[in-house]
Short mmCIF file of C-alpha atoms and ligand atoms in Angstrom, two decimals:
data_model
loop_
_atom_site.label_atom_id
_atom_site.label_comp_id
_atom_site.label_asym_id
_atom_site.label_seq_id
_atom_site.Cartn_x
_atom_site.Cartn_y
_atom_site.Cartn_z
CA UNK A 203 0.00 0.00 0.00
CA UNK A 204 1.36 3.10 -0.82
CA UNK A 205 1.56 6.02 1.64
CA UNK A 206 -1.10 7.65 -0.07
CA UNK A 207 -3.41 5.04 0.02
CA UNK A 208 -2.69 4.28 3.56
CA UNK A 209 -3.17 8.10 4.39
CA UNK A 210 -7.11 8.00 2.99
CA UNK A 211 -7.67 4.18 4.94
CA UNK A 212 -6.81 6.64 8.27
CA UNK A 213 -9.15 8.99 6.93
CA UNK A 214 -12.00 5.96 6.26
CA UNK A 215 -11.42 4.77 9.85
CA UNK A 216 -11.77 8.07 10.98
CA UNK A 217 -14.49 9.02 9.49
CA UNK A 218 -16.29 5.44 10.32
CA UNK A 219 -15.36 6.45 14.00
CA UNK A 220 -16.82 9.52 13.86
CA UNK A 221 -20.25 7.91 12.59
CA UNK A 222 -20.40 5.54 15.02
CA UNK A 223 -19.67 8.60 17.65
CA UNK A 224 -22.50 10.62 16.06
CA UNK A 225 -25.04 7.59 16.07
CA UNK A 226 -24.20 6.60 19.60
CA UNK A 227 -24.74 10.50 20.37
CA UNK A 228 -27.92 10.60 19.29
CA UNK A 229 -29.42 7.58 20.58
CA UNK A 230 -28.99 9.23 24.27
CA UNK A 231 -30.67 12.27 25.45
CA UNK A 232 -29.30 15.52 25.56
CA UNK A 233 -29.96 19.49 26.62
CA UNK A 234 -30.78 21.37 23.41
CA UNK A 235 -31.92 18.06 21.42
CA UNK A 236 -34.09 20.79 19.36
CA UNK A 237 -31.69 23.72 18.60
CA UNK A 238 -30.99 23.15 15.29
CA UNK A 239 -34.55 20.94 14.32
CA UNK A 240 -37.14 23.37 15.93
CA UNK A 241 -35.36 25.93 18.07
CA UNK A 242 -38.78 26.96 19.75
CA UNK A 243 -39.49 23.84 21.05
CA UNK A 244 -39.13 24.65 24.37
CA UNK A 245 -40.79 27.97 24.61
CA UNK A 246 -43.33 26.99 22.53
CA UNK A 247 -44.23 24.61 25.66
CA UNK A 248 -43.27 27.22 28.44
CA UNK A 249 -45.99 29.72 27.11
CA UNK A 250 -48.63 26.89 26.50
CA UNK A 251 -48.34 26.00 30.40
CA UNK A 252 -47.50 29.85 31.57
CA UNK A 253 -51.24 30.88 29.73
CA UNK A 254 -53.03 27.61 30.83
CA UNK A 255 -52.11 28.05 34.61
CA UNK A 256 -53.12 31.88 34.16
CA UNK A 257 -56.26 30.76 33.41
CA UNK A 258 -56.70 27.39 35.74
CA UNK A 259 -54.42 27.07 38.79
CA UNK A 260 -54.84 23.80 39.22
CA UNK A 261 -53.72 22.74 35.63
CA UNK A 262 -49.68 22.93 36.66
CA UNK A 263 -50.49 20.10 39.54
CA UNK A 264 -52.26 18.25 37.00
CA UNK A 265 -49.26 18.38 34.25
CA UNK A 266 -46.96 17.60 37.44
CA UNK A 267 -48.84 14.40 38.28
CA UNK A 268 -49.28 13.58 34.86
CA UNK A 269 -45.37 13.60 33.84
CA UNK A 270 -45.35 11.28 36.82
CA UNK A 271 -47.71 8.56 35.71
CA UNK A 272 -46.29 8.67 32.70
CA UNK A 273 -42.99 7.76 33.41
CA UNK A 274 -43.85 5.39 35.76
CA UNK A 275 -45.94 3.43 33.31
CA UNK A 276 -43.34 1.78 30.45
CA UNK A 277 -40.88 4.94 30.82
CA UNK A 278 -41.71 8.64 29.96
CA UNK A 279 -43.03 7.70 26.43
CA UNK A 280 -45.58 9.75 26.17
CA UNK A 281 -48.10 6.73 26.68
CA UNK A 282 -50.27 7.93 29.52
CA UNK A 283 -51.70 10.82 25.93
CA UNK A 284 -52.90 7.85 24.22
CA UNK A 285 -56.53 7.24 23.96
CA UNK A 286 -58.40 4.58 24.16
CA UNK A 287 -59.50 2.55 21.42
CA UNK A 288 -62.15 -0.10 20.16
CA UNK A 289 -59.38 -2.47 20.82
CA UNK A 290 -57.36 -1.50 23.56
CA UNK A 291 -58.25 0.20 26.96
CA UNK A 292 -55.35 2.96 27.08
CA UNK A 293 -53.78 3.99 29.97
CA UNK A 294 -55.19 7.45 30.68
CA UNK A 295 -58.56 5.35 31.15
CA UNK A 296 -57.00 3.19 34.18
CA UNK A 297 -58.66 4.10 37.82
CA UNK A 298 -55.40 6.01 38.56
CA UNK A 299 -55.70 8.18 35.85
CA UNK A 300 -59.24 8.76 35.20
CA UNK A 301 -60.98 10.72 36.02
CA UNK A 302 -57.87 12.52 38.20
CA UNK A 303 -55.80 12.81 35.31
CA UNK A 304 -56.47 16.66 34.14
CA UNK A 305 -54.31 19.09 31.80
CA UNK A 306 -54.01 17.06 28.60
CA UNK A 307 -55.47 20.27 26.80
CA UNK A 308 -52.36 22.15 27.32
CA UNK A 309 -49.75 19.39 25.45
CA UNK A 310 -52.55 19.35 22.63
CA UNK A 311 -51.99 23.56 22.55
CA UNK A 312 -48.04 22.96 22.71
CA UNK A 313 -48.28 20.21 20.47
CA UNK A 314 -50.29 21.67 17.57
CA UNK A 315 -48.31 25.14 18.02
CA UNK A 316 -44.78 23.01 17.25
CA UNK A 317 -46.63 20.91 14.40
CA UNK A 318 -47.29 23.70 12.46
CA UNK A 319 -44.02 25.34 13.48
CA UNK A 320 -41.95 22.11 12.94
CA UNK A 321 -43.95 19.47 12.02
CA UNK A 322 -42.80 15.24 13.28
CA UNK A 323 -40.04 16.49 15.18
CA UNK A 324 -41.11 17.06 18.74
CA UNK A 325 -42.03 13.82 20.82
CA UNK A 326 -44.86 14.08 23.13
CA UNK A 327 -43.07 12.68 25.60
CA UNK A 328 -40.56 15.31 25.73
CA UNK A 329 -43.34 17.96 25.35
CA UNK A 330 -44.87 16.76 28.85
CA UNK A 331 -41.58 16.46 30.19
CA UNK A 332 -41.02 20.02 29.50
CA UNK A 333 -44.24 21.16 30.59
CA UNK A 334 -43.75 19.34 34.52
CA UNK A 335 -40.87 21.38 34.21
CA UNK A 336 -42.30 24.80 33.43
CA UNK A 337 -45.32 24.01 36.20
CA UNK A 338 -43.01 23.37 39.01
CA UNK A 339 -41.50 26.91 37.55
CA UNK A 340 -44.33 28.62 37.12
CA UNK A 341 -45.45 27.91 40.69
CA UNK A 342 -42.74 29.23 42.25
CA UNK A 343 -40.56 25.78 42.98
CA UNK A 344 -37.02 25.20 41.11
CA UNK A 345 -36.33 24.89 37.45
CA UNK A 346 -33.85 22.19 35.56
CA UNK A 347 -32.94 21.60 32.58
CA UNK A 348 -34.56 19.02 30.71
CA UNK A 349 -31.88 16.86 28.90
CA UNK A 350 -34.68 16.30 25.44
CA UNK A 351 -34.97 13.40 22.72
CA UNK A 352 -37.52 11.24 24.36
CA UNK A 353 -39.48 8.92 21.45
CA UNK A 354 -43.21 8.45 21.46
CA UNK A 355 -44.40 5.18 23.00
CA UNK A 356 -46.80 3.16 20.63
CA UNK A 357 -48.01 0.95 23.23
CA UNK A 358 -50.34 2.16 26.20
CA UNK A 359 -52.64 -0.58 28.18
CA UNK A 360 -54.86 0.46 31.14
CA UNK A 361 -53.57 -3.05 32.74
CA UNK A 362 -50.02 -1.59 33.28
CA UNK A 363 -50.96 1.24 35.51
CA UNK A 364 -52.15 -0.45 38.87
CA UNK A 365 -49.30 -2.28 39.21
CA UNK A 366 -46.50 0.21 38.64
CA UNK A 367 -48.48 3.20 40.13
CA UNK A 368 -47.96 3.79 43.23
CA UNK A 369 -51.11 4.00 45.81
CA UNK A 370 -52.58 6.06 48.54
CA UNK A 371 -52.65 3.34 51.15
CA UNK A 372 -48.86 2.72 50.41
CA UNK A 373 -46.68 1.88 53.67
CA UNK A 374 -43.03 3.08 53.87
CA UNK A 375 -41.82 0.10 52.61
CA UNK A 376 -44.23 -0.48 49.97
CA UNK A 377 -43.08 3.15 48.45
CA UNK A 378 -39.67 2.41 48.73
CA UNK A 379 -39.87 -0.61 46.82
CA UNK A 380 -42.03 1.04 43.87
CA UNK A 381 -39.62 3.51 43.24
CA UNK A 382 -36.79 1.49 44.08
CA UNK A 383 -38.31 -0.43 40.76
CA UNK A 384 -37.79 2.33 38.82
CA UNK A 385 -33.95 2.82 39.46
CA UNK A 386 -34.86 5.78 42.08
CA UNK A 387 -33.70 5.89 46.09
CA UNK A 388 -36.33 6.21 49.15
CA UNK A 389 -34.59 9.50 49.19
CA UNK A 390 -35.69 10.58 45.58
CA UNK A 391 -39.23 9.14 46.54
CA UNK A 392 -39.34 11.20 49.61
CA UNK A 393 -37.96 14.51 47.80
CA UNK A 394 -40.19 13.83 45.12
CA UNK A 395 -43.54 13.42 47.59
CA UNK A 396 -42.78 17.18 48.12
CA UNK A 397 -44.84 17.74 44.37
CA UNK A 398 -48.24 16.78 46.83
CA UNK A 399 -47.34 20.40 48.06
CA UNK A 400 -49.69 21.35 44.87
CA UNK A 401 -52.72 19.92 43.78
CA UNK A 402 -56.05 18.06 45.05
CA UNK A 403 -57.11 15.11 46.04
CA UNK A 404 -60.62 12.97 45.27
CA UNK A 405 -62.13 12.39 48.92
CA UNK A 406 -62.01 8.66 48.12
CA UNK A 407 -57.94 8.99 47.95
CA UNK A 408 -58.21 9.80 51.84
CA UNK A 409 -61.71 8.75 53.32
CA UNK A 410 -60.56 5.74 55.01
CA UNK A 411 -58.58 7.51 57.08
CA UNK A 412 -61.41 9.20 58.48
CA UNK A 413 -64.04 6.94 58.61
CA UNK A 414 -62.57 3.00 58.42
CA UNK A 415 -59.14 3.09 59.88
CA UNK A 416 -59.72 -0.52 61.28
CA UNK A 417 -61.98 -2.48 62.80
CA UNK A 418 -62.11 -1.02 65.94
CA UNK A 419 -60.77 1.97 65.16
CA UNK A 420 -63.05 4.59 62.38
CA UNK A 421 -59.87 7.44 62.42
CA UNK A 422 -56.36 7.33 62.10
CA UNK A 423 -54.81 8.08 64.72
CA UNK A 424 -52.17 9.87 63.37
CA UNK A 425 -54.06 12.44 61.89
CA UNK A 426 -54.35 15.78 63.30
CA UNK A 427 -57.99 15.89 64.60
CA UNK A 428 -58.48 19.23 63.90
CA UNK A 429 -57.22 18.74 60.49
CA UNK A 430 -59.64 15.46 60.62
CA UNK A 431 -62.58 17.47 61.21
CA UNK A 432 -62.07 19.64 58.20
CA UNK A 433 -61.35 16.87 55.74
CA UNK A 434 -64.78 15.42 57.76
CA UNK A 435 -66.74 18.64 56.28
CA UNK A 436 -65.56 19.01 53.23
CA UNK A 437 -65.72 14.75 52.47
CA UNK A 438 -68.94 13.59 54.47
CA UNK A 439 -69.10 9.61 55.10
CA UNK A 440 -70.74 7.87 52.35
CA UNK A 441 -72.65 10.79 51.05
CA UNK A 442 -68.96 12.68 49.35
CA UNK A 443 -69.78 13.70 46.37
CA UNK A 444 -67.66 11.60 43.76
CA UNK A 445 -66.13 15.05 42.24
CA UNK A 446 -65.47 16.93 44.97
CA UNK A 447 -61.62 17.68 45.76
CA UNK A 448 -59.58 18.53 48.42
CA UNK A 449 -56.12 20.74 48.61
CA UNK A 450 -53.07 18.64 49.12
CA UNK A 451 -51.40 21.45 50.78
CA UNK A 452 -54.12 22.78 52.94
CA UNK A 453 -52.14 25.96 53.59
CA UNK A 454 -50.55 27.05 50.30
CA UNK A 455 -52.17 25.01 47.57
CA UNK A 456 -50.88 26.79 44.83
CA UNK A 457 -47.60 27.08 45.88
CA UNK A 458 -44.31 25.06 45.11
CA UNK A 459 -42.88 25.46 48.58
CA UNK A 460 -42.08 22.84 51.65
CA UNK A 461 -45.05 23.39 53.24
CA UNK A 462 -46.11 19.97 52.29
CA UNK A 463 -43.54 18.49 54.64
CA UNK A 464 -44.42 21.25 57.79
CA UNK A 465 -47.83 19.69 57.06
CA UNK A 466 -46.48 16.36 57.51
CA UNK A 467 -45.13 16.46 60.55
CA UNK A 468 -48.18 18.01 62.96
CA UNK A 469 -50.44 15.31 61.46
CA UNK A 470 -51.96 17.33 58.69
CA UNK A 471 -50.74 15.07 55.53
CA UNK A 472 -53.46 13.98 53.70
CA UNK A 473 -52.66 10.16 52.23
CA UNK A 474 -51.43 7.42 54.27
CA UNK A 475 -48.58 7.59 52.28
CA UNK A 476 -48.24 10.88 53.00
CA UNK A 477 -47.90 10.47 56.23
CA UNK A 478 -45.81 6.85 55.68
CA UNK A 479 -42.92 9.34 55.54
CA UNK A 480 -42.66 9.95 59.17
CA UNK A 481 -42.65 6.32 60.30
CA UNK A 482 -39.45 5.51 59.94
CA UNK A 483 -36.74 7.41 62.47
CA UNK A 484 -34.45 8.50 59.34
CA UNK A 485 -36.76 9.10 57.15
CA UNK A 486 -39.05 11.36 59.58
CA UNK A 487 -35.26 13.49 60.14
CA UNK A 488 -35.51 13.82 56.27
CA UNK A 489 -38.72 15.11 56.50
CA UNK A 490 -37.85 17.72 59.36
CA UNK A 491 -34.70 18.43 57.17
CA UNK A 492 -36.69 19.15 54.02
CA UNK A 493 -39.74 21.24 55.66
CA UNK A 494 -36.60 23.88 56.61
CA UNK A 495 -35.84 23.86 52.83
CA UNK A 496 -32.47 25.53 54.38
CA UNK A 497 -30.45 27.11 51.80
CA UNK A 498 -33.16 25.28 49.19
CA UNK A 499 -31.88 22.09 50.29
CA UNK A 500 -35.28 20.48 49.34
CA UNK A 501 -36.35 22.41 46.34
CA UNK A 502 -32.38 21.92 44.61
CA UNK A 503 -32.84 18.00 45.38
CA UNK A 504 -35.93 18.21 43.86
CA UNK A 505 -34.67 19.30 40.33
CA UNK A 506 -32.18 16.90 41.07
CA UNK A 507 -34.71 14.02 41.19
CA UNK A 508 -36.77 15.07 38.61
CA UNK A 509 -34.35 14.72 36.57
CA UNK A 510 -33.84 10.96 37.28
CA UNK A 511 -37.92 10.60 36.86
CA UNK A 512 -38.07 12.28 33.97
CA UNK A 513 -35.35 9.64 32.23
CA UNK A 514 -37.02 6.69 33.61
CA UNK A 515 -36.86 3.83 30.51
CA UNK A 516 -37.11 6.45 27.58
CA UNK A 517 -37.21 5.75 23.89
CA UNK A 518 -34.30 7.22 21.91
CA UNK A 519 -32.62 6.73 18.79
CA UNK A 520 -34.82 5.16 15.96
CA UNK A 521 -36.84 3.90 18.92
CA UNK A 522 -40.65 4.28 18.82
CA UNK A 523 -41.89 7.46 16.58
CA UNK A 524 -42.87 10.98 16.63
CA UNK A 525 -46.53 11.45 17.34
CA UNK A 526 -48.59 13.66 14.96
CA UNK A 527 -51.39 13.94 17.34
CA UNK A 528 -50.57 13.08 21.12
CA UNK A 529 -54.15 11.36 21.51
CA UNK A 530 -52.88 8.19 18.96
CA UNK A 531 -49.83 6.60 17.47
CA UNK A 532 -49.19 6.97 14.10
C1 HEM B 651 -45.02 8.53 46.50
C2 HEM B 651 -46.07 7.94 45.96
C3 HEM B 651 -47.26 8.70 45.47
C4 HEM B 651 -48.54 8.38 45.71
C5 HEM B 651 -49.06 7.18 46.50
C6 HEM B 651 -49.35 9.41 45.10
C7 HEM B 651 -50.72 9.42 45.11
C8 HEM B 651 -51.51 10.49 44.74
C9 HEM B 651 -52.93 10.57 44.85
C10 HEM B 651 -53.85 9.45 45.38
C11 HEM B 651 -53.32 11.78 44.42
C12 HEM B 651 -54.74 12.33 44.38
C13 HEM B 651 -55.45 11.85 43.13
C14 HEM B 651 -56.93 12.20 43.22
O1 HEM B 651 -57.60 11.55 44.02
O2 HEM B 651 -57.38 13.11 42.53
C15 HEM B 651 -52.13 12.49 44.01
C16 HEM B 651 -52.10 13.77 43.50
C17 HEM B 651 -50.97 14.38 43.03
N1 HEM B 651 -49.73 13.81 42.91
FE1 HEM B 651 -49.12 12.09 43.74
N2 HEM B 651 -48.54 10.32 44.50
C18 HEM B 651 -47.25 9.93 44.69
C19 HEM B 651 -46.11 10.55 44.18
C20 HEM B 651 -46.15 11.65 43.38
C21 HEM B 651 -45.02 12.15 42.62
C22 HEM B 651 -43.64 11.49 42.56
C23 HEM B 651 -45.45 13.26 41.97
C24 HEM B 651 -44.69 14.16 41.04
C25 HEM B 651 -43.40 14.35 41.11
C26 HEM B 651 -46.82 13.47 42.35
C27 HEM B 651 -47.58 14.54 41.97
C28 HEM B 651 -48.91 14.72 42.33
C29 HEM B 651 -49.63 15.96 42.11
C30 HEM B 651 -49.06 17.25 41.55
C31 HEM B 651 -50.93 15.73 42.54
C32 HEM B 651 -52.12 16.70 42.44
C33 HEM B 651 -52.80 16.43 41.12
C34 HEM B 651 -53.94 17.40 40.80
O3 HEM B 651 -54.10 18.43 41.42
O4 HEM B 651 -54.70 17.07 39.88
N3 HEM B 651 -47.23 12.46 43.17
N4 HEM B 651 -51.03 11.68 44.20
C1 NAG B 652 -69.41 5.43 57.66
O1 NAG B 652 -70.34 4.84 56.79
C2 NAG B 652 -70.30 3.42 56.81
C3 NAG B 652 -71.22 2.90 55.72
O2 NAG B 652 -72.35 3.69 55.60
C4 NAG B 652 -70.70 2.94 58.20
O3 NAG B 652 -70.64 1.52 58.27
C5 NAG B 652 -69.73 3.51 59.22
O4 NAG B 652 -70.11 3.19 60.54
C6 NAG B 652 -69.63 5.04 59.09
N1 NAG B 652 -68.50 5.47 59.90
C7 NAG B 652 -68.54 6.57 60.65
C8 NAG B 652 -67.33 6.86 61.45
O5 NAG B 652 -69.49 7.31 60.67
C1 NAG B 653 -56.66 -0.27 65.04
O1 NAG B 653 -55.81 0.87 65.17
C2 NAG B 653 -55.56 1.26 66.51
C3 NAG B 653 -54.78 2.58 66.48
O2 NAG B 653 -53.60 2.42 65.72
C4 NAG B 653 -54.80 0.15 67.22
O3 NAG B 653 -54.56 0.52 68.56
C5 NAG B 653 -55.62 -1.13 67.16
O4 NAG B 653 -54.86 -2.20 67.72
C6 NAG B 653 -56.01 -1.46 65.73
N1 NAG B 653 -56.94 -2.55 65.73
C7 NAG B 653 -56.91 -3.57 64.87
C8 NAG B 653 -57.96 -4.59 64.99
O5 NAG B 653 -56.03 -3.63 64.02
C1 NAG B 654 -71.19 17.11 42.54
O1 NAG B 654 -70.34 18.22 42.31
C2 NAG B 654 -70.36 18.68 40.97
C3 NAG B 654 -69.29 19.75 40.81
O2 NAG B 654 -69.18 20.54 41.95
C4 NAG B 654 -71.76 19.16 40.64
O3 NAG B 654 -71.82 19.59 39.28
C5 NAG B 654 -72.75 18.00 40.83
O4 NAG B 654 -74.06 18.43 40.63
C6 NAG B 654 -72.61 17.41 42.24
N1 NAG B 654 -73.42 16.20 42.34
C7 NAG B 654 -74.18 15.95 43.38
C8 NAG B 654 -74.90 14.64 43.35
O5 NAG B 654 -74.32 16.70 44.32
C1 NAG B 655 -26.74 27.41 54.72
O1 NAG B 655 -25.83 28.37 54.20
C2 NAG B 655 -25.09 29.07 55.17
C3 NAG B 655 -24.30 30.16 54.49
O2 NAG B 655 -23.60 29.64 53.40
C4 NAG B 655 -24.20 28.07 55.93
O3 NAG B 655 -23.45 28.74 56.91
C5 NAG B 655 -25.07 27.02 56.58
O4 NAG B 655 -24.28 26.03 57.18
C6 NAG B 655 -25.98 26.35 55.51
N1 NAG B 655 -26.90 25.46 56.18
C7 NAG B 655 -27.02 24.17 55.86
C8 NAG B 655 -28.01 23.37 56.62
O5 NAG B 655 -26.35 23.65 54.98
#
């Protein structure tokens, strides 16, 4: 081989190198996935969720939640959007989800904004990923950055959800071992409780606590009986109406601040595994620890955790697709 030959083989290798570098690049996630493929992405999102929580306080909590359940459920794919079909009960119809599931109006507004802008190159998943984001924001908790390039999900079944959701009655252990299932620590689970700081609850999340504790016992004990006695009014036993709601955060609902953890520890959390969070010793120091939020201690190891929610089993690559419309795969 001649030197020049043997000069453009380097090159070849090189350049083979390179490809494989690019491809392996691009199958992983990364900040600014849309820069040079739809440079509004982001903001295109931010004002969607800035105009819909100007309008409806309640709709950050429900994007919050929402982000959540999705990720949980086969990775943040975007499935919990999907709709139900002839065929196949989706996700977003699962108890869990409906009817509590609220805010998918707002993705649909980001969503048809970027497909006219940009259209097949913003995932849905991503979309909801940046709109948790901007709600936390927007209610006056911590902002991240939201490494982007999540794929849409093509496969959403209401028969995933009870088993990888997390519920109400939930003891420590049984919390720690959910999210412990999803690659995240007790301490992400209890730093990411803090989002029940926003929001509502259905009385039927809660109403064992104040009227079937156990057989001898109708109240839980560790409730706060004042705080009882106002759940008591606003839930009646047996007669609740099956849409009425109750604040999470009974002192600053709309507000992305400890306070959910003060609540916590004088008995005024409303889930049992709210209040699961106290009954371990370390766990209940953690909880004392975050309710300070010193120096933002909380709200920084919230973004923190986030983070590692938000990347929970996602699509990249030439995985999955691009949605056209949230609501069904292409
Ligand atoms: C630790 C285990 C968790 C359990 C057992 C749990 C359970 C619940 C339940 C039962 C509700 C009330 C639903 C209703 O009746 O309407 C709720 C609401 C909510 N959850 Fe969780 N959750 C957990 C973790 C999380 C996480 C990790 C996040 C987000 C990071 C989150 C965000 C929310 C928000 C924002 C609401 C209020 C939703 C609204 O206002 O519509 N939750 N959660
Ligand atoms: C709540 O209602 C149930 C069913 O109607 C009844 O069995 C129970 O005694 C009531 N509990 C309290 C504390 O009123
Ligand atoms: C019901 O709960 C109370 C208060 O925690 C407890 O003292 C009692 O032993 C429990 N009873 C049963 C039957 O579990
Ligand atoms: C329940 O509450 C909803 C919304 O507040 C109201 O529209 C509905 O009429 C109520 N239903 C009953 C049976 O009171
Ligand atoms: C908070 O910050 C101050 C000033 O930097 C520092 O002296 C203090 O130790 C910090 N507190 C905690 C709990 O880290």
């Amino acid at each position: 081989m001649g030197r020049e030959n043997a000069e453009q083989m380097i090159y070849v290798i090189q350049f083979l190198v390179f490809l494989i570098f690019v491809s392996s690049v691009e199958s992983q996630l990364q900040q600014g996935f849309y820069d040079g493929t739809c440079s509004s992405a982001e903001e295109t999102v931010r004002t969607a969720v800035h105009n819909a929580i100007q309008s409806n306080r309640g709709t950050g909590a429900g994007l919050i939640r929402m982000h959540f359940h999705d990720c949980f459920v086969n990775g943040c794919d975007g499935s919990v959007l999907i709709d139900s079909t002839s065929g196949n009960q989706a996700e977003k119809d699962a108890p869990a989800n409906n009817p509590s599931l609220h805010g998918f109006e707002v993705i649909d507004t980001a969503k048809s904004a970027l497909e006219s802008k940009c259209p097949g190159v913003v995932s849905c998943a991503d979309i909801l990923a940046f709109a948790a984001r901007d709600s936390v924001a927007v209610l006056g908790g911590p902002s991240w950055k939201v490494r982007s390039g999540r794929r849409d999900g093509r496969v959403s079944r209401s028969s995933d959800v009870a088993s990888n959701i997390p519920a109400p009655t939930f003891s420590l252990q049984q919390l720690t071992q959910s999210f412990s299932s999803k690659g995240l620590s007790q301490d992400d689970m209890i730093t990411l409780s803090g989002a029940h700081t926003v929001g509502v609850s259905h009385c039927s999340s809660f109403t064992d606590r104040l009227y079937n504790f156990n057989s001898t016992t109708p109240q839980d004990p560790s409730l706060d009986p004042n705080f009882a006695n106002h759940l008591k009014a606003q839930c009646p036993n047996g007669t609740s109406n099956s849409s009425t709601v109750v604040n999470m955060d009974f002192l600053t609902p709309y507000l992305f601040d400890s306070t959910y953890y003060f609540n916590l520890r004088f008995g005024r959390g409303l889930l049992t595994s709210d209040h699961a969070l106290l009954t371990d010793s370390n766990t209940a120091t953690t909880v004392q620890t975050n309710s300070m939020n010193e120096n933002m201690s909380w709200s920084l190891k919230f973004a923190v955790s986030m983070i590692s929610l938000s990347e929970i089993q996602v699509l990249t690559g030439q995985q999955g697709e691009i949605r056209t419309n949230c609501h069904v795969i292409n």
